[in-house]
Short mmCIF file of C-alpha atoms in Angstrom, two decimals:
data_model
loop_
_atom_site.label_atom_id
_atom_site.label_comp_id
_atom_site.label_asym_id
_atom_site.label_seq_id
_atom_site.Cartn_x
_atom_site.Cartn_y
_atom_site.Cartn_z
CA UNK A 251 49.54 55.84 -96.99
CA UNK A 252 46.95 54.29 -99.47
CA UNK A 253 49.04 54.24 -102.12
CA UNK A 254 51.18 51.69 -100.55
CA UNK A 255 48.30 49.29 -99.87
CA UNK A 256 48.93 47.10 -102.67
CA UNK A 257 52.42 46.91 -102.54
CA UNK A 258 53.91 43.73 -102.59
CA UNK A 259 55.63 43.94 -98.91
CA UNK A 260 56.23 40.14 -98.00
CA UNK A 261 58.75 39.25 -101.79
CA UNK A 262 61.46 41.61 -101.11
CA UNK A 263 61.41 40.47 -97.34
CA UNK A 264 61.41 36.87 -97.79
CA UNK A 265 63.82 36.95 -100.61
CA UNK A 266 66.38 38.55 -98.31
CA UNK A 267 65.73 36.20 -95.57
CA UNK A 268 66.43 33.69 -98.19
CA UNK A 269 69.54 35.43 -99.18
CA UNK A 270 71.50 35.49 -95.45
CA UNK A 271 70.52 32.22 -94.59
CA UNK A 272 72.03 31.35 -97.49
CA UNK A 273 75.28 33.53 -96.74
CA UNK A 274 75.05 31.29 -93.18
CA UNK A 275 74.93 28.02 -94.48
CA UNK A 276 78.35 29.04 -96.83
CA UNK A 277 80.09 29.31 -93.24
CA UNK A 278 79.99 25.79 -92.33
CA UNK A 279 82.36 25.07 -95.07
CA UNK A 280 84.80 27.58 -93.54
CA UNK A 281 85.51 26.22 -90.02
CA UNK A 282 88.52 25.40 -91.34
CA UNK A 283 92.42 24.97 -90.42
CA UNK A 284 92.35 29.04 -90.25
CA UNK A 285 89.45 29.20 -87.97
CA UNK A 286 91.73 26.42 -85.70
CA UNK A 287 94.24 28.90 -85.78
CA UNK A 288 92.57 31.68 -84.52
CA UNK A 289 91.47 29.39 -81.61
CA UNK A 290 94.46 28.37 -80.88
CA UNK A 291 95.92 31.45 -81.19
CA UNK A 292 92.89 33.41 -78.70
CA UNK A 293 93.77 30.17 -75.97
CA UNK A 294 96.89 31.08 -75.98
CA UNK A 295 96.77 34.90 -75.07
CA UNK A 296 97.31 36.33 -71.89
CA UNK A 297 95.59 39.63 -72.12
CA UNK A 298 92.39 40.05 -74.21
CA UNK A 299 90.56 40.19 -77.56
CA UNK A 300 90.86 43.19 -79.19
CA UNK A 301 88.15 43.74 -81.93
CA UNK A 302 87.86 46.32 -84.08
CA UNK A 303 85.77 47.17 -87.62
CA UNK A 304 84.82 50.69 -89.21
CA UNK A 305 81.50 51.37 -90.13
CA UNK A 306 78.76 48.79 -89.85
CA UNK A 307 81.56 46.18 -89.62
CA UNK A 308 82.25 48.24 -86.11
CA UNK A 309 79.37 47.67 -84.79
CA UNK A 310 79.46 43.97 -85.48
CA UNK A 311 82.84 43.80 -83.96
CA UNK A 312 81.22 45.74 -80.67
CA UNK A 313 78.53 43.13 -80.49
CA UNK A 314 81.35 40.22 -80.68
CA UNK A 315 83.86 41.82 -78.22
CA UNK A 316 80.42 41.70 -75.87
CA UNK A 317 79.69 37.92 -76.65
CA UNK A 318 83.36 36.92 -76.15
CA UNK A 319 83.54 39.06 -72.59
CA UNK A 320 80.66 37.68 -71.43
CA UNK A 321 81.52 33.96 -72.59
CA UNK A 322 84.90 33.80 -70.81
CA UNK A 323 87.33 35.41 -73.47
CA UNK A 324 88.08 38.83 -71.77
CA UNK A 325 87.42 41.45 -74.87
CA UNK A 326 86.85 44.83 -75.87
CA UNK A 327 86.45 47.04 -78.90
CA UNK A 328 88.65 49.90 -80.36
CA UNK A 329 87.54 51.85 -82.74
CA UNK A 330 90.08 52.20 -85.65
CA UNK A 331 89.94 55.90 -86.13
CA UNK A 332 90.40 56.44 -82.64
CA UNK A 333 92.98 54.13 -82.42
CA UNK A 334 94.81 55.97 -84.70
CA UNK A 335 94.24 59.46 -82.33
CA UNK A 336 95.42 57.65 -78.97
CA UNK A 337 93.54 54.56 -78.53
CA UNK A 338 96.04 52.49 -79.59
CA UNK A 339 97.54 52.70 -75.74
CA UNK A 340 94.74 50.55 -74.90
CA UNK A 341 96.33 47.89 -76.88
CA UNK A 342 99.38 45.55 -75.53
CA UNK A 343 101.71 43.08 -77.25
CA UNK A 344 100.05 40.53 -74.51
CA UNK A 345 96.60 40.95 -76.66
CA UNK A 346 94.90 39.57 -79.51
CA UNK A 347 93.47 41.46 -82.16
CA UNK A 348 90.24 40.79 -84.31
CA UNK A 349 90.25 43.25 -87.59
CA UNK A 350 86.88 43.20 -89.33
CA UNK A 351 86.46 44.76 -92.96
CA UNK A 352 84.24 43.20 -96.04
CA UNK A 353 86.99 44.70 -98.20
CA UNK A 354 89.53 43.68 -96.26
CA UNK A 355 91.51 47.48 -97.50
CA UNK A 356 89.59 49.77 -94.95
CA UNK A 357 91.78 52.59 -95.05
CA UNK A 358 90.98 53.07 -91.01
CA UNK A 359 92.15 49.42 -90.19
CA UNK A 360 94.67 49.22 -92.63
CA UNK A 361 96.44 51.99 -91.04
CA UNK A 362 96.77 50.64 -87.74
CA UNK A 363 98.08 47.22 -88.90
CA UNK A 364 101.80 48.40 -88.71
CA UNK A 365 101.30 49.59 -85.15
CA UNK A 366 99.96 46.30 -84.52
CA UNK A 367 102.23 44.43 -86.14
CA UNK A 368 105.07 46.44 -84.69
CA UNK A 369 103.61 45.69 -80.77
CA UNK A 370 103.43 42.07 -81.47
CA UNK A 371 99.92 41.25 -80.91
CA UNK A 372 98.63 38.24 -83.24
CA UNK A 373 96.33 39.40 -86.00
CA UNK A 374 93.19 37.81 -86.58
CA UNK A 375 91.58 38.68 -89.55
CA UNK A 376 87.49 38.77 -90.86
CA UNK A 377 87.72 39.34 -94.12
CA UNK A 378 85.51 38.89 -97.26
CA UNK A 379 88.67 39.06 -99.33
CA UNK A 380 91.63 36.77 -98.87
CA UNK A 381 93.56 38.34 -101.02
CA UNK A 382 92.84 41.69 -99.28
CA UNK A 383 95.81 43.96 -97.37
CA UNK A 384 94.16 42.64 -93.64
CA UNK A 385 94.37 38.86 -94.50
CA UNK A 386 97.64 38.74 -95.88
CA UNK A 387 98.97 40.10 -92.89
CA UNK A 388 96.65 38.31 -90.67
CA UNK A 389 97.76 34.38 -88.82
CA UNK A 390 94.68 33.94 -89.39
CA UNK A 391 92.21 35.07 -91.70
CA UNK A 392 88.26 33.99 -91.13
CA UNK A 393 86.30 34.09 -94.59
CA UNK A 394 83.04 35.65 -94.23
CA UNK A 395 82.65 36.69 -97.88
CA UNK A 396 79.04 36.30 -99.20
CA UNK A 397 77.56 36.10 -102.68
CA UNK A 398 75.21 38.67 -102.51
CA UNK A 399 73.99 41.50 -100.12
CA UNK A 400 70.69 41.55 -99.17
CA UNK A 401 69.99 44.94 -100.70
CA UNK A 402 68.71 44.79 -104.21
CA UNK A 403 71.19 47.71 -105.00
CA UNK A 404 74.28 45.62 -103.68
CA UNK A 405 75.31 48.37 -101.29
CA UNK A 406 73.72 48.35 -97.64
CA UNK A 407 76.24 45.61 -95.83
CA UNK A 408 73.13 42.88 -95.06
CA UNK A 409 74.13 39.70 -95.74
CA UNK A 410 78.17 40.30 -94.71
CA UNK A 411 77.43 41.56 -91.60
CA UNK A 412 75.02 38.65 -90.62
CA UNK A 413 77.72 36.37 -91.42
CA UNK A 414 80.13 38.08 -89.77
CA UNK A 415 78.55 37.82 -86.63
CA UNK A 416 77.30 34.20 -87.38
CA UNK A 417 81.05 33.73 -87.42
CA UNK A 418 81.75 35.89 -84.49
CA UNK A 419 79.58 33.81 -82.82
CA UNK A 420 80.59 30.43 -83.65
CA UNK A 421 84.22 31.30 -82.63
CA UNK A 422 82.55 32.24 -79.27
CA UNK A 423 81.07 28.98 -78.65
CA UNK A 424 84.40 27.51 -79.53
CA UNK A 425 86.07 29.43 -77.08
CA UNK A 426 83.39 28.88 -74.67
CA UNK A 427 83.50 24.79 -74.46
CA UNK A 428 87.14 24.65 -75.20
CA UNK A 429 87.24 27.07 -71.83
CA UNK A 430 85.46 24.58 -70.65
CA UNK A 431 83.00 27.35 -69.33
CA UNK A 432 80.22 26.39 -66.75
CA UNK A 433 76.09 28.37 -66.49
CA UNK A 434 77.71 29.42 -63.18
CA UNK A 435 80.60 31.36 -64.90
CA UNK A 436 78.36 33.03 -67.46
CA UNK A 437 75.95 33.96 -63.97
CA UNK A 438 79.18 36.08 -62.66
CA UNK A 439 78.84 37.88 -65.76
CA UNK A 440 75.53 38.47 -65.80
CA UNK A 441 74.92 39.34 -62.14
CA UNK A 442 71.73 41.95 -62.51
CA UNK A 443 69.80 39.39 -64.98
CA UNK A 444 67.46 37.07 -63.93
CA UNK A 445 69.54 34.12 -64.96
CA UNK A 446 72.64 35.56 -62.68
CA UNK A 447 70.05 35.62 -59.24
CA UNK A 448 69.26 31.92 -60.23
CA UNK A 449 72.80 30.86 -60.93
CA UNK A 450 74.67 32.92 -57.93
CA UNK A 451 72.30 33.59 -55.12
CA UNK A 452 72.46 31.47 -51.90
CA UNK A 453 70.01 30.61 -49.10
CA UNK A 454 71.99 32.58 -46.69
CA UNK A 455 71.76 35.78 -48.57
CA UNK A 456 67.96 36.00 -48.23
CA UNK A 457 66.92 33.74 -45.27
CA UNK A 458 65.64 35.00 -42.13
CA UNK A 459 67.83 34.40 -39.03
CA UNK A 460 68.02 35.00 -35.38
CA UNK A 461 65.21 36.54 -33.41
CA UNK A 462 63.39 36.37 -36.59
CA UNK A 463 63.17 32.75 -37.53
CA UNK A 464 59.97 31.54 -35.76
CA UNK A 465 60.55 28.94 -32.94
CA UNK A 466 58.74 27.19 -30.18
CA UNK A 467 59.39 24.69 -28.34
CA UNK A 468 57.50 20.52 -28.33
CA UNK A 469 55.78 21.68 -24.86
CA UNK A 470 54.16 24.86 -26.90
CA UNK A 471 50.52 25.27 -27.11
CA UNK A 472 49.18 25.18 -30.56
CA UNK A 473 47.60 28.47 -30.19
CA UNK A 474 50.81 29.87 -28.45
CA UNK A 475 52.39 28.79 -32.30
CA UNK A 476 49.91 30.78 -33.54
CA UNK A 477 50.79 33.58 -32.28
CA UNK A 478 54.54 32.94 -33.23
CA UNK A 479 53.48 32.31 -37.05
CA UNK A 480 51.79 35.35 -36.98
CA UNK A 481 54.47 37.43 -35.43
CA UNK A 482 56.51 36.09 -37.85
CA UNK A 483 54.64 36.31 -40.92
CA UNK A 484 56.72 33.35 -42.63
CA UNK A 485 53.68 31.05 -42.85
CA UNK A 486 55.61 28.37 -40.50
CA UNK A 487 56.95 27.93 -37.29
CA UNK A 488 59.61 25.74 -36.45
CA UNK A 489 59.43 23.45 -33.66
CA UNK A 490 62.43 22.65 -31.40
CA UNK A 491 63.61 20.56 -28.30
CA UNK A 492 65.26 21.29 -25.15
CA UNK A 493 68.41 20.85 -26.63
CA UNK A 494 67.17 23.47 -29.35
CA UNK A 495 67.30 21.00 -31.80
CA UNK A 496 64.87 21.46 -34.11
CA UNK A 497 62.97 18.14 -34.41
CA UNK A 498 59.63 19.25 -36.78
CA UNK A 499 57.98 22.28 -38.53
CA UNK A 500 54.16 23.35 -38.54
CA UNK A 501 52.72 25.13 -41.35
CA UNK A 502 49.50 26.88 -42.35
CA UNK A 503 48.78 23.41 -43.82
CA UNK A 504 49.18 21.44 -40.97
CA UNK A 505 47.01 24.16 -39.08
CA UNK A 506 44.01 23.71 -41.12
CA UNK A 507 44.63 19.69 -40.83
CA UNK A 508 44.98 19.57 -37.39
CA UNK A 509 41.50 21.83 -36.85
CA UNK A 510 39.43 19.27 -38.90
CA UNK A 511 40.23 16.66 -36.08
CA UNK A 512 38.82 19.04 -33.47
CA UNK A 513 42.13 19.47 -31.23
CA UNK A 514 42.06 22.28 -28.36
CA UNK A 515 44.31 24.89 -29.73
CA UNK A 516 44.90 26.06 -26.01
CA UNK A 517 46.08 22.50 -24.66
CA UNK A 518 47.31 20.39 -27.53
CA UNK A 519 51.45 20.65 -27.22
CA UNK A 520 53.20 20.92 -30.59
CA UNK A 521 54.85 17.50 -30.40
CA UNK A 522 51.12 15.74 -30.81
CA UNK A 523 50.47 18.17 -34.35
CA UNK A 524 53.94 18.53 -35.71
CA UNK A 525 55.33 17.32 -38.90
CA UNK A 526 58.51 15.35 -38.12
CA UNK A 527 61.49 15.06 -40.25
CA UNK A 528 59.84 18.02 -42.42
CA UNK A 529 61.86 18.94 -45.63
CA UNK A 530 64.97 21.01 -44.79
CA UNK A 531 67.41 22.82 -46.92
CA UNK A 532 71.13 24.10 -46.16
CA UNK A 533 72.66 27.88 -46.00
CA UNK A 534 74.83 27.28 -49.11
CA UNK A 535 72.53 26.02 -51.15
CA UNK A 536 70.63 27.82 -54.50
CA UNK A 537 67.82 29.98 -53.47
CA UNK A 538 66.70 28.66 -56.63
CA UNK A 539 66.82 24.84 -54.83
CA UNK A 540 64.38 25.99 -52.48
CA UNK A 541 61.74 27.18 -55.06
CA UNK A 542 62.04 23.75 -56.94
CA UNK A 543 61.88 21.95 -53.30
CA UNK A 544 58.52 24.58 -52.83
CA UNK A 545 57.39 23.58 -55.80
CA UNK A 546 57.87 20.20 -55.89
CA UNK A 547 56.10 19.69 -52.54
CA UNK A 548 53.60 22.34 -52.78
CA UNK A 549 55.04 24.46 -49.62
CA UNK A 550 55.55 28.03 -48.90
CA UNK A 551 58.46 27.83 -46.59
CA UNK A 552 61.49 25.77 -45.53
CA UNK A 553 63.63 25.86 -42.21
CA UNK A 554 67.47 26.01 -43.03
CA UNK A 555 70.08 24.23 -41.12
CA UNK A 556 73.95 23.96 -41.79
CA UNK A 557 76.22 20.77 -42.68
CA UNK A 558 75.54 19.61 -38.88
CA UNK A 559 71.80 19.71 -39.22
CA UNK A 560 71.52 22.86 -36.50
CA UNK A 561 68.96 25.01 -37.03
CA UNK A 562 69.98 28.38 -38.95
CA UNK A 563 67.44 30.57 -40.54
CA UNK A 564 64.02 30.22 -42.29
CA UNK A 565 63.05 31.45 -45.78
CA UNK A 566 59.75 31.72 -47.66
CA UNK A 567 58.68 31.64 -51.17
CA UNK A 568 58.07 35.56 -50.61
CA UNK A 569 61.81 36.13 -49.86
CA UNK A 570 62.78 34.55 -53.24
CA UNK A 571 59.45 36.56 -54.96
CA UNK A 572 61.33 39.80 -53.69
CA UNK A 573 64.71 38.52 -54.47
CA UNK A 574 63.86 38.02 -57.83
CA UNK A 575 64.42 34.24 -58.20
CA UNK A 576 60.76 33.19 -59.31
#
């Protein structure tokens, strides 16, 4: 290894960085009337993207097909060789199809064009040839040519494929707010990640409810809501009416408030040491709403009532610890 202690690491590393941003900045000049098109042309289509690409343009048109299906444009990729061996059932006249080759003359695309074109399904081309086989046929061909590869011999695909994912991407986003695309529709495709538990999970699918939301009554001892806090283990009790109405909470906080003014735990009722009107939140709401309303007031648990106010589970900031949201 000592002999490559005074190589020069950091030249050939920044010059390529210098290189594909380079290649990215010739893109903006290219969201043109053909990159409209293919817009127009993915809006319009009733059954989903197709992308496909040989070689490292394959796996750029993998990673694409993934941003699309998980931005609202239902996609997939075929691989061309496969395609030509039986995959091609997966494709219907109702799709779209995105071909992806620097060349633009990939044998393994070009092959499958007349199938394509035979089926029906619009063409979309990435090319970084417009005068290549796949963007003549294409109704719409997205230029993604570069200048020069990041590879000092030329031949490793560097700066090509960067900007033919840059482009990828920024038809994505196009799709995406022309979708009109909402944090809550990109949560439903994203369910396991951390983002999906904030954007999709509700109060009611981790509160506590029936014999286990703690409850006592106004004419309950402080110490008997002591116990029930403890039995409970929520770090709260709820305090109701006669009615069952619940009209205040008490908290571990209020607890060590109400002991610096001396009370007798065994004859003070609840209705003298309860906090009235206490912060509430509703079934349907984000669990993530009740951390910020935690947070915010510096509590550890909320009560949780429906539209008409009525008392309907509890929930602590352990429940959303365990269910992931914080």
């Amino acid at each position: 290894m000592t002999e490559f202690k005074a190589y020069d690491f950091r030249t050939p590393a920044l010059q390529a960085i210098r290189i594909e941003r380079d290649a990215i900045s010739a893109l903006e000049n290219r969201i043109d009337s053909h990159f409209i098109r293919a817009c127009e042309v993915i809006m319009a289509c009733r059954g989903r993207v197709v992308v496909t690409g040989m070689g490292k343009s394959g796996h750029i048109a993998n990673k694409i097909a993934a941003t699309f299906a998980s931005t609202g444009t239902p996609s997939f990729f075929v691989h061309p060789g496969e395609a030509s061996h039986g995959d091609m059932g997966m494709i219907t006249s109702q799709d779209v199809v995105i071909a992806i080759s620097n060349s633009g003359n990939t044998s393994e695309v070009v092959t499958i064009l007349p199938l394509i074109k035979r089926m029906g399904a619009p063409l979309i081309s990435m090319t970084g040839n417009p005068d290549s086989t796949l963007a003549q046929e294409a109704v719409a061909n997205l230029d993604v040519s570069v200048k020069a590869e990041a590879c000092p011999l030329g031949l490793a695909p560097t700066s090509s494929t960067t900007a033919t994912l840059v482009m990828g991407d920024a038809l994505a986003v196009a799709l995406l707010e022309a979708r009109g695309f909402s944090a809550e529709d990109f949560a439903f495709s994203h369910p396991g990640g951390s983002l999906g538990r904030k954007l999709l999970l509700r109060v009611a699918d981790i509160m506590h409810t029936g014999d286990r939301i703690p409850t006592v009554t106004e004419d309950t001892t402080l110490s008997g809501a002591l116990l029930e806090i403890s039995r409970k283990g929520l770090g709260m009790t709820t305090v109701v009416d006669a009615t069952g109405a619940m009209t205040g909470i008490f908290t571990d906080g209020d607890l060590r408030r109400t002991l610096d003014k001396s009370i007798d735990v065994h004859t003070t009722p609840m209705r003298d040491v309860m906090t009235r009107n206490g912060r509430t939140i509703q079934s349907d709401q984000l669990a993530a709403e009740a951390l910020n309303i935690m947070d915010e007031l510096k509590i550890n648990a909320l009560p949780v009532v429906d539209e008409s106010g009525a008392l309907v589970g509890a929930i602590n900031m352990h429940d959303l610890l365990r269910a992931g949201v914080l």
